[in-house]
PDB file of C-alpha atoms in Angstrom:
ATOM      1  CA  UNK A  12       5.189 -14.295   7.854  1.00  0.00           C
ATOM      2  CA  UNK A  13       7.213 -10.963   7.155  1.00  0.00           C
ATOM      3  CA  UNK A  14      10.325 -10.133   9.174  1.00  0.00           C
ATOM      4  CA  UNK A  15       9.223  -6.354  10.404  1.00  0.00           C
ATOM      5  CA  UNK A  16      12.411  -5.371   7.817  1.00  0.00           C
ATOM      6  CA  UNK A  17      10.940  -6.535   4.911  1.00  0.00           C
ATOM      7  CA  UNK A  18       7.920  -4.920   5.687  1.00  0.00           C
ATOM      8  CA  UNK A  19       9.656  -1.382   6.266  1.00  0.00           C
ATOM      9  CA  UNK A  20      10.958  -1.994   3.229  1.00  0.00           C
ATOM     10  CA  UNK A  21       8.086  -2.688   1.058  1.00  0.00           C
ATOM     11  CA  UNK A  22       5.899   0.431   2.884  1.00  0.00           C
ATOM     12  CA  UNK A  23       9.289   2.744   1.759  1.00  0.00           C
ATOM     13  CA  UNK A  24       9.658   1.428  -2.221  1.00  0.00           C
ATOM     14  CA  UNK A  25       5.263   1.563  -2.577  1.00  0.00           C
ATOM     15  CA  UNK A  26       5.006   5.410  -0.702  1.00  0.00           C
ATOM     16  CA  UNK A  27       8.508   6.136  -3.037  1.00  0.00           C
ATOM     17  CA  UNK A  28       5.724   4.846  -6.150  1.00  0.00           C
ATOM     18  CA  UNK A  29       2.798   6.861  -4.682  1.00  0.00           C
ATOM     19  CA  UNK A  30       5.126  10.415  -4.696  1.00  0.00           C
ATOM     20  CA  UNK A  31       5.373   9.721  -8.367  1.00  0.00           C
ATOM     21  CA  UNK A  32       1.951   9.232  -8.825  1.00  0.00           C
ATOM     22  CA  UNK A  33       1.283  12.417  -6.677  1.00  0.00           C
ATOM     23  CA  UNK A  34       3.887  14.712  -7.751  1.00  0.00           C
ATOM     24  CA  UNK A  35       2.118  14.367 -11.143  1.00  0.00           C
ATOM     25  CA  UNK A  36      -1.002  15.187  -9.895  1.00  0.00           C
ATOM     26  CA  UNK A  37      -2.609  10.835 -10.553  1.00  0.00           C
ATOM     27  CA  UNK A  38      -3.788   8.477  -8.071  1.00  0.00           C
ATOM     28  CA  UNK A  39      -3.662   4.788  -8.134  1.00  0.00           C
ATOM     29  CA  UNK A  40      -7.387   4.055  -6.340  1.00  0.00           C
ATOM     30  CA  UNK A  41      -7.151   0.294  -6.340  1.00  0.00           C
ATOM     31  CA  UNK A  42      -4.199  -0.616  -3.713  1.00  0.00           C
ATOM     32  CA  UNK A  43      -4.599  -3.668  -2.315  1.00  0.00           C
ATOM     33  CA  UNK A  44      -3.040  -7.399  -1.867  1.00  0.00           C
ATOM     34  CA  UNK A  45      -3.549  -8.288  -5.260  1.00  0.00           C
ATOM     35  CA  UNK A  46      -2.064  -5.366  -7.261  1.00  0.00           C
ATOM     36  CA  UNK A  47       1.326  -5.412  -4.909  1.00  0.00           C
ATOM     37  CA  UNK A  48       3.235  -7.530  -6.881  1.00  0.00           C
ATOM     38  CA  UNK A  49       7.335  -8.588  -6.136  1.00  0.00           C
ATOM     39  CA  UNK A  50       9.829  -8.824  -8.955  1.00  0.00           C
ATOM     40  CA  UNK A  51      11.928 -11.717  -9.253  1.00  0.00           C
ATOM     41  CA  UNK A  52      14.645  -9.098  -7.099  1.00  0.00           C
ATOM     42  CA  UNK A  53      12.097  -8.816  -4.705  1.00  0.00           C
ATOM     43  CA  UNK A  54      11.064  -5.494  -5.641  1.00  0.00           C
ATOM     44  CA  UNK A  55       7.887  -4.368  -4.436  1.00  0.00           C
ATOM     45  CA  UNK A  56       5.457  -3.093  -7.686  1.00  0.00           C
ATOM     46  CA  UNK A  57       2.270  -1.742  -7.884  1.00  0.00           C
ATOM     47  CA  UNK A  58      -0.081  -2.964 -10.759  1.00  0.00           C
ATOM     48  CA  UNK A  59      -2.114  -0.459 -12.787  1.00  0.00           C
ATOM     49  CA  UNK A  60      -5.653  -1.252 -11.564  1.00  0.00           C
ATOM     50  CA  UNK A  61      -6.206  -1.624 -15.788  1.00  0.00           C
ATOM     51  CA  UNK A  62      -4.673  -4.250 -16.026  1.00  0.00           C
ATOM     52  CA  UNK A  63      -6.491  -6.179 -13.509  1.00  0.00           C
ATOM     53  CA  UNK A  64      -9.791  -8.226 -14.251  1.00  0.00           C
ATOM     54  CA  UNK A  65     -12.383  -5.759 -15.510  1.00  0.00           C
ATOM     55  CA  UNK A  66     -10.105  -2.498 -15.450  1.00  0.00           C
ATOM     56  CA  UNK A  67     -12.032  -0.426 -12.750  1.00  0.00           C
ATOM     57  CA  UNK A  68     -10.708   1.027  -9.527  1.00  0.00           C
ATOM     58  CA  UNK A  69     -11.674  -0.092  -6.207  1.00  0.00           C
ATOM     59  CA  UNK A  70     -14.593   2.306  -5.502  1.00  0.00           C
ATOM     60  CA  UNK A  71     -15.909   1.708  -8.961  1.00  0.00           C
ATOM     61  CA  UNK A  72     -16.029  -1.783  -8.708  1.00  0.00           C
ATOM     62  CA  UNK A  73     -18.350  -1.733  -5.373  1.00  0.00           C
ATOM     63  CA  UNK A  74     -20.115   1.214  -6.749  1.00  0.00           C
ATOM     64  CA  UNK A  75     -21.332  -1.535  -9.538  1.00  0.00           C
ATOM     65  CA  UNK A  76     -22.017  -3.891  -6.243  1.00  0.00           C
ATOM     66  CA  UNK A  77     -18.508  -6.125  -6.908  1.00  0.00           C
ATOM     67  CA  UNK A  78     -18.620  -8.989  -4.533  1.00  0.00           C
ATOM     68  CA  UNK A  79     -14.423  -9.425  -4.945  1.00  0.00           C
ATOM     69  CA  UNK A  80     -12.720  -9.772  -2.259  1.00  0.00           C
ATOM     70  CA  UNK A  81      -9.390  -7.609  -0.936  1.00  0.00           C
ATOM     71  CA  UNK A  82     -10.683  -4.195  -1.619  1.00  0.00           C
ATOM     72  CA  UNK A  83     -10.115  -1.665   1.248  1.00  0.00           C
ATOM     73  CA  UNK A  84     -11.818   1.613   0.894  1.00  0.00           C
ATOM     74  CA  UNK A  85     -11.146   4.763   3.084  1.00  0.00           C
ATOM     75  CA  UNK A  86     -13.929   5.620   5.201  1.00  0.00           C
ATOM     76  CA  UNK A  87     -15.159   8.812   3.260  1.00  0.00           C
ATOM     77  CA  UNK A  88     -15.210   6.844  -0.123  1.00  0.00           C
ATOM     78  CA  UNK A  89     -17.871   4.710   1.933  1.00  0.00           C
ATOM     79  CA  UNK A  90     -19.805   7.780   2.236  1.00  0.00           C
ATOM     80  CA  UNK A  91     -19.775   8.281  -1.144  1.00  0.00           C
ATOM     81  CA  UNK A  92     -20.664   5.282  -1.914  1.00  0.00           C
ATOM     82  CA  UNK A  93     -24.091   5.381   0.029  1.00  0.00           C
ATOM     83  CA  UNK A  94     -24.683   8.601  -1.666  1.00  0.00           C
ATOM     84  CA  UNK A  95     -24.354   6.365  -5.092  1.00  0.00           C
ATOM     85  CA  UNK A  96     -21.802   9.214  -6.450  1.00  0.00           C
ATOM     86  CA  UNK A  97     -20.115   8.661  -9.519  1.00  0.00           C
ATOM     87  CA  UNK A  98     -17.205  11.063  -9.028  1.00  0.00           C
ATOM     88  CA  UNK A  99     -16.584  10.387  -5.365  1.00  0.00           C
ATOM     89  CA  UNK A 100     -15.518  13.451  -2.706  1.00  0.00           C
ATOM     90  CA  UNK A 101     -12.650  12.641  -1.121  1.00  0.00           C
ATOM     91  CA  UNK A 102      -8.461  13.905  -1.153  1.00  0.00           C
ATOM     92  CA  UNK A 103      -7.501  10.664  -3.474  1.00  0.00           C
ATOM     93  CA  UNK A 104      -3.571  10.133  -2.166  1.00  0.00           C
ATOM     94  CA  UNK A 105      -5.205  10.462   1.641  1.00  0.00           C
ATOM     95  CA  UNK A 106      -7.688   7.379   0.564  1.00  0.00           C
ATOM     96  CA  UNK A 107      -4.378   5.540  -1.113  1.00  0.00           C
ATOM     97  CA  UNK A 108      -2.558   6.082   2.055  1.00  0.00           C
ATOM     98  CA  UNK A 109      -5.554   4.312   3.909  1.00  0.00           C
ATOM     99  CA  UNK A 110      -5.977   1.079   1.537  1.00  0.00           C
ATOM    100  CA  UNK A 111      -2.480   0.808   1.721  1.00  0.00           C
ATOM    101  CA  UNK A 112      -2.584   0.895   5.193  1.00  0.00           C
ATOM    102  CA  UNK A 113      -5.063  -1.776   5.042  1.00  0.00           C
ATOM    103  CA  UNK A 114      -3.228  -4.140   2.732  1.00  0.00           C
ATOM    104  CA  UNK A 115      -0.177  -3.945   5.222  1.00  0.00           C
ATOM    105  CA  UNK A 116      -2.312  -4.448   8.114  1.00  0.00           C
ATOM    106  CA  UNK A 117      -3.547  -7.986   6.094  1.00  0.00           C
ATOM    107  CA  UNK A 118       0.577  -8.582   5.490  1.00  0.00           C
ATOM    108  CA  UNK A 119       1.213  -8.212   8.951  1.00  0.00           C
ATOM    109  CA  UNK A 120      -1.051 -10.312  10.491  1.00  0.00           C
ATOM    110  CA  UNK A 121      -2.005 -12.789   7.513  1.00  0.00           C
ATOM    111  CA  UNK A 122      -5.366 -11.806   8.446  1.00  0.00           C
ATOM    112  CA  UNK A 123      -7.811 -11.054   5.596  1.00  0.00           C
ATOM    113  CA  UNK A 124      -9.387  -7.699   6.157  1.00  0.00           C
ATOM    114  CA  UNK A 125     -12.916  -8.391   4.360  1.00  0.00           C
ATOM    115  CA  UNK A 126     -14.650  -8.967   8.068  1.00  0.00           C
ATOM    116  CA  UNK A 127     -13.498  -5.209   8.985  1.00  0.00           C
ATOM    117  CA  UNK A 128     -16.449  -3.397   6.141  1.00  0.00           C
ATOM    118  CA  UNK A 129     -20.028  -4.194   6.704  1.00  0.00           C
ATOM    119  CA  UNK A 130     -20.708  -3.283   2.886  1.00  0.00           C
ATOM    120  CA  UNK A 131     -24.572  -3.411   3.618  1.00  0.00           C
ATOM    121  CA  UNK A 132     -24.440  -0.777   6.094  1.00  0.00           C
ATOM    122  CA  UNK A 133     -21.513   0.736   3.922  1.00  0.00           C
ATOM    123  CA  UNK A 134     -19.176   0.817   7.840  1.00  0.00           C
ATOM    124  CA  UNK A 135     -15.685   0.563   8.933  1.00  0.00           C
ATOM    125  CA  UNK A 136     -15.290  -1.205  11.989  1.00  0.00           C
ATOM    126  CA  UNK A 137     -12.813   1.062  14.011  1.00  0.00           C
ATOM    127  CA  UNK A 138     -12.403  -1.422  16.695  1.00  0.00           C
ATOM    128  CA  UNK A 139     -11.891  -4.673  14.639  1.00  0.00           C
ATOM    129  CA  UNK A 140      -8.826  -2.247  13.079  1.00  0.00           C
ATOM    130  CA  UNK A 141      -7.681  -1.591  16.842  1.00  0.00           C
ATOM    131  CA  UNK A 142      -7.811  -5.439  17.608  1.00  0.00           C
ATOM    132  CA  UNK A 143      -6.144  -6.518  14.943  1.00  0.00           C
ATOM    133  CA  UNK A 144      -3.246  -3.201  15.441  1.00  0.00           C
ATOM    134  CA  UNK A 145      -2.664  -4.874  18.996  1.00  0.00           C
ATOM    135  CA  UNK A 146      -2.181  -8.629  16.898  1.00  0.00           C
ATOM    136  CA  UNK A 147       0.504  -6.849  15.066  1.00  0.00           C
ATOM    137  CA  UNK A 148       2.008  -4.960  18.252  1.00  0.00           C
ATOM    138  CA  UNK A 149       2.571  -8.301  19.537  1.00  0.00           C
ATOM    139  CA  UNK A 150       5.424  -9.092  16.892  1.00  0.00           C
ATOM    140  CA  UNK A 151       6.515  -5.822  15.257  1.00  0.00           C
ATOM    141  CA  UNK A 152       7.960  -2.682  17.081  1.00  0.00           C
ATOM    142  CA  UNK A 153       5.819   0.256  18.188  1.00  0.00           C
ATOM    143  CA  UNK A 154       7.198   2.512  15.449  1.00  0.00           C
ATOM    144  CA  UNK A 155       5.607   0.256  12.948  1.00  0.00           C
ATOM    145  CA  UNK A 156       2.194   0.175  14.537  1.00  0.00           C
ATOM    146  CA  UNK A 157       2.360   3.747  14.742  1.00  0.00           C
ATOM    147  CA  UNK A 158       2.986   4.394  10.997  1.00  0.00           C
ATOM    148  CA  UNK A 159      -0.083   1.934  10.431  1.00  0.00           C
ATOM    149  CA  UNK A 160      -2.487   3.712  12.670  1.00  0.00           C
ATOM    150  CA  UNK A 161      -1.663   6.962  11.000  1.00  0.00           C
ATOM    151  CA  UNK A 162      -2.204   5.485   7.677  1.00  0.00           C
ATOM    152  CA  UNK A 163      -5.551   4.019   8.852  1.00  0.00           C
ATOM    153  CA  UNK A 164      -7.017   7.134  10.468  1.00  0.00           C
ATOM    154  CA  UNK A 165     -10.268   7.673  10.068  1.00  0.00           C
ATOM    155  CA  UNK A 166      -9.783  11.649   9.533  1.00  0.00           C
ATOM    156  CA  UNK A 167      -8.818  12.241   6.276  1.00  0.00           C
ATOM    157  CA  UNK A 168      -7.682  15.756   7.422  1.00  0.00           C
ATOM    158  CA  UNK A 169      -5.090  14.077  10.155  1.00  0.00           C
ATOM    159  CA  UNK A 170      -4.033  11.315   7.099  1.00  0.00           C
ATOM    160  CA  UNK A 171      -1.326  11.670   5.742  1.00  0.00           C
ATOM    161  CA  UNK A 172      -0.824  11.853   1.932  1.00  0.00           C
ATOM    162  CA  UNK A 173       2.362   9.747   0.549  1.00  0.00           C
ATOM    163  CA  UNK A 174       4.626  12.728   0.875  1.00  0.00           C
ATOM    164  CA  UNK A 175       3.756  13.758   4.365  1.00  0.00           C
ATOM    165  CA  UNK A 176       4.440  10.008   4.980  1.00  0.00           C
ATOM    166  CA  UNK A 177       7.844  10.176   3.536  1.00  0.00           C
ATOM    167  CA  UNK A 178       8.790  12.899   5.446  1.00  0.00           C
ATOM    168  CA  UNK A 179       7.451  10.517   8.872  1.00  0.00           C
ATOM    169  CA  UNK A 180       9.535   7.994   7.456  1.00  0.00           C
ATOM    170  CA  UNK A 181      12.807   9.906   7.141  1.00  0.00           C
ATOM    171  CA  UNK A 182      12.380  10.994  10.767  1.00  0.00           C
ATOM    172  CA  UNK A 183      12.137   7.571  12.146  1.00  0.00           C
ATOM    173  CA  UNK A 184      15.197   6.417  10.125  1.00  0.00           C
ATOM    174  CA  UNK A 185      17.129   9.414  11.294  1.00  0.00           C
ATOM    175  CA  UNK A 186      16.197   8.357  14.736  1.00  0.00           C
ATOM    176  CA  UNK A 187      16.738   4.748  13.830  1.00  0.00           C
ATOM    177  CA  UNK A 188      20.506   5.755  13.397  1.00  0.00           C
ATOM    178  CA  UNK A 189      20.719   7.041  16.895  1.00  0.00           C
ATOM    179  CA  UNK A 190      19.428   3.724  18.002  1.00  0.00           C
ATOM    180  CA  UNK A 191      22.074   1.834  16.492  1.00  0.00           C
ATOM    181  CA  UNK A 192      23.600  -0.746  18.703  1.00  0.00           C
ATOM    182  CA  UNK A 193      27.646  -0.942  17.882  1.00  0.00           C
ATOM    183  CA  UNK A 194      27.911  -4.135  19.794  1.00  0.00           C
ATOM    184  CA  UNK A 195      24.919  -6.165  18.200  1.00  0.00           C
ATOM    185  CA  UNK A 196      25.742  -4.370  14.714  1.00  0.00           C
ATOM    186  CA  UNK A 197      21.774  -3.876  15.080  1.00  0.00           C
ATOM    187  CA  UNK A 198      19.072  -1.142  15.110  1.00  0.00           C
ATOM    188  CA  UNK A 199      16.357  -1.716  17.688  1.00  0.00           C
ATOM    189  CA  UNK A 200      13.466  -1.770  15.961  1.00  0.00           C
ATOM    190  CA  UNK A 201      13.474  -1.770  11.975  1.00  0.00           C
ATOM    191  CA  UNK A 202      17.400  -2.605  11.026  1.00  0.00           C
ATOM    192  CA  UNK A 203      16.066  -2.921   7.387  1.00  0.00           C
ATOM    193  CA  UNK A 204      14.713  -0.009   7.096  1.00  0.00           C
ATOM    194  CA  UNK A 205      18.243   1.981   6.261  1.00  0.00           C
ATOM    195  CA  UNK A 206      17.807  -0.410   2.574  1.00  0.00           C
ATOM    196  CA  UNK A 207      15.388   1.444   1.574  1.00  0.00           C
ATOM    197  CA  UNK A 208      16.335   5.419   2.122  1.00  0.00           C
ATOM    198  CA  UNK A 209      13.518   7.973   1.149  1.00  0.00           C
ATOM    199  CA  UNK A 210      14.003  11.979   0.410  1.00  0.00           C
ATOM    200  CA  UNK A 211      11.041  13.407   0.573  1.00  0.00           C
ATOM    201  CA  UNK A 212      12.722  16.851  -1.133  1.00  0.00           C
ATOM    202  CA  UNK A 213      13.528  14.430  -3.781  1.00  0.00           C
ATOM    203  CA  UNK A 214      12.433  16.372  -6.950  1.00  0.00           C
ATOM    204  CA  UNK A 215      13.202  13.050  -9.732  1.00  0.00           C
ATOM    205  CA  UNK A 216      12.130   9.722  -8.983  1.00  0.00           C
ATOM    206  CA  UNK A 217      12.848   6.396 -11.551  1.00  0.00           C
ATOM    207  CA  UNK A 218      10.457   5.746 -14.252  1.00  0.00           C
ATOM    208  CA  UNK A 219      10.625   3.023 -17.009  1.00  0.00           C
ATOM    209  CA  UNK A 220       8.423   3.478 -20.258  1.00  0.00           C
ATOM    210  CA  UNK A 221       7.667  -0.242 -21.430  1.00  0.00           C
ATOM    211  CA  UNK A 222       6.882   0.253 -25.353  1.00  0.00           C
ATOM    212  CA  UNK A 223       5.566  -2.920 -26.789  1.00  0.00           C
ATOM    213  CA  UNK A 224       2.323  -4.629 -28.056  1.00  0.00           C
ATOM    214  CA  UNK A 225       2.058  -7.122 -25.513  1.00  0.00           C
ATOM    215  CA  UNK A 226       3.871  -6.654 -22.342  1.00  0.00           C
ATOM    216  CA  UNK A 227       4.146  -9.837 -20.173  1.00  0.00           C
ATOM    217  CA  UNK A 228       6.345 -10.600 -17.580  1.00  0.00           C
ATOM    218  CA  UNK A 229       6.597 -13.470 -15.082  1.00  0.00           C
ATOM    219  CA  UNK A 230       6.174 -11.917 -11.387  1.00  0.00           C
ATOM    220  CA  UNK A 231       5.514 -12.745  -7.766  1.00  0.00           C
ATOM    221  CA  UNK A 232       2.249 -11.997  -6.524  1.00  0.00           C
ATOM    222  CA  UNK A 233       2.551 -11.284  -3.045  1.00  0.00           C
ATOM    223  CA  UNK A 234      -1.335 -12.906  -2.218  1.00  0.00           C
ATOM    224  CA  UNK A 235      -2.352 -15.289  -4.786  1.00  0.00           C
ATOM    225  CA  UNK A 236      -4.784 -17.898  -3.528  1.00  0.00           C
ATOM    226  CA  UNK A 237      -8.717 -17.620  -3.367  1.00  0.00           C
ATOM    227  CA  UNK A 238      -7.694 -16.921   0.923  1.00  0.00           C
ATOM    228  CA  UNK A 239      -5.689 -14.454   0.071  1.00  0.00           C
ATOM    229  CA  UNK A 240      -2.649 -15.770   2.393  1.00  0.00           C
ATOM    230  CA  UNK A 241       0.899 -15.427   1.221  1.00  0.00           C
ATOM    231  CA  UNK A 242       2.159 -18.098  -1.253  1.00  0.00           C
ATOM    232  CA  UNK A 243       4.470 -16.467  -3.698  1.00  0.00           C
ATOM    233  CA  UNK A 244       3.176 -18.199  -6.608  1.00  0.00           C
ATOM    234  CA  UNK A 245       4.233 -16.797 -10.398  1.00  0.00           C
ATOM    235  CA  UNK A 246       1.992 -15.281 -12.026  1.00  0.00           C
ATOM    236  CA  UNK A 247       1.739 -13.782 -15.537  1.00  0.00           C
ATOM    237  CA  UNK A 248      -0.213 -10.354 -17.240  1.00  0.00           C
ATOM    238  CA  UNK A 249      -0.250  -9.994 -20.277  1.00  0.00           C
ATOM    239  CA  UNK A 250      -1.843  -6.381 -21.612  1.00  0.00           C
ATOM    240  CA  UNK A 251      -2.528  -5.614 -25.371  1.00  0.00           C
ATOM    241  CA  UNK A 252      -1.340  -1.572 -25.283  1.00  0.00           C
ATOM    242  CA  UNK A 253       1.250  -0.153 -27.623  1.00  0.00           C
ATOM    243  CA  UNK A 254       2.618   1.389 -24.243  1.00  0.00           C
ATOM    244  CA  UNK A 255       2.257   1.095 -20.772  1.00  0.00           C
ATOM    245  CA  UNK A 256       3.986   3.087 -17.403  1.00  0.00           C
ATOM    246  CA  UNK A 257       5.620   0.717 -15.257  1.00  0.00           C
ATOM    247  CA  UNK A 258       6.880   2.337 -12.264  1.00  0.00           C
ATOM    248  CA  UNK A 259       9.978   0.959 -10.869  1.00  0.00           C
ATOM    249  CA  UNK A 260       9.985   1.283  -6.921  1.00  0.00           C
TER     250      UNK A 260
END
């Protein structure tokens, strides 16, 4: 399993990716276990969802009635989905937020999410979330469950996007520095999660333009077998573009 520091850590690098994404006005629509990949660093990544099996995003692939498994919707792109819409309604960062919510609720527990959506009945259940919050209260600190059940509210209005995030994440490492412990040389809840600063007034974030006719590159996958568990097994993509975005988080 994840110490709760690595897991701060990977929530501050991905929500540092999804300001990029935001601040130019694109969202990713297909987080989940098996796009989150780690660099031989240990970097988290996000994959582009094109470069993944058929190339569609999460809600297109269930609008088409995919059967794969790992894909964690927001509760209003559910609605659309029983109203069959092509061009769903929804605030697309806020239903980001939520599937990445979801994917770190299925890190933290090692629990695969699937049995939370009834896709017949096109429902969330709220209470199977709550359960498996209190499974994760029982080895990570409050603060951390906290930040999850914000990400996984069902309100889209009360979600936040990944810059109103940020700006919850700075204030719990500002008041993770109070709660510094001089003796231990420890913080009391999330020590790790001073590696991974975030300024949310930060106006430039790191982007690397890969220009070449096949990109491939040997990376972790953070969920790799058929269960979905953690395994850490390399993979390799390989994409035939002239150029492709990576962003570096």
């Amino acid at each position: 399993s994840f110490n709760e520091g690595r897991l701060w850590a990977i929530l501050n690098s991905l929500c540092k990716g999804l300001i990029v994404l935001q601040k130019k006005g694109i969202w990713h629509g297909c987080i989940q276990p098996s796009t989150i990949f780690l660099t031989e660093s240990g970097i988290p990544k996000l994959a582009e969802y094109y470069l993944m099996g058929d190339g569609k995003t999460a809600y297109s692939k269930k609008l088409v009635g995919s059967a794969d498994s790992g894909i964690y919707l927001a509760p209003e792109l559910l609605v659309s989905l029983s109203k069959a819409e092509l061009k769903p309604t929804h605030n697309p960062w806020k239903s980001d937020i939520f599937s990445l919510g979801m994917t770190l609720l299925h890190t933290a527990t090692l629990i695969n999410c699937d049995y939370i959506y009834d896709w017949p009945s096109l429902e969330i259940n709220q209470q199977a979330i709550e359960n498996q919050l209190r499974l994760v209260q029982e080895t990570y600190s409050i603060d951390f469950v906290n930040i999850l059940r914000e990400m996984l509210e069902f309100d889209e209005e009360k979600r936040p996007d990944s810059i109103s995030l940020a700006i919850k994440l700075s204030i719990l490492e500002s008041e993770d520095i109070e709660r510094y412990d001089p003796v231990t040389n420890t913080h009391k809840f999330h020590p790790a999660i001073l590696d991974s600063q975030i300024d949310p007034k930060q106006e430039e974030f790191e982007e690397e333009e890969v220009q070449e006719d096949y990109y491939s590159s040997k990376e972790e996958i953070i969920f790799s077998d058929p269960n979905l568990q953690v395994s850490f097994e390399s993979t390799e993509l390989k994409c035939q573009r002239k150029k492709r975005r990576q962003i570096q988080i």
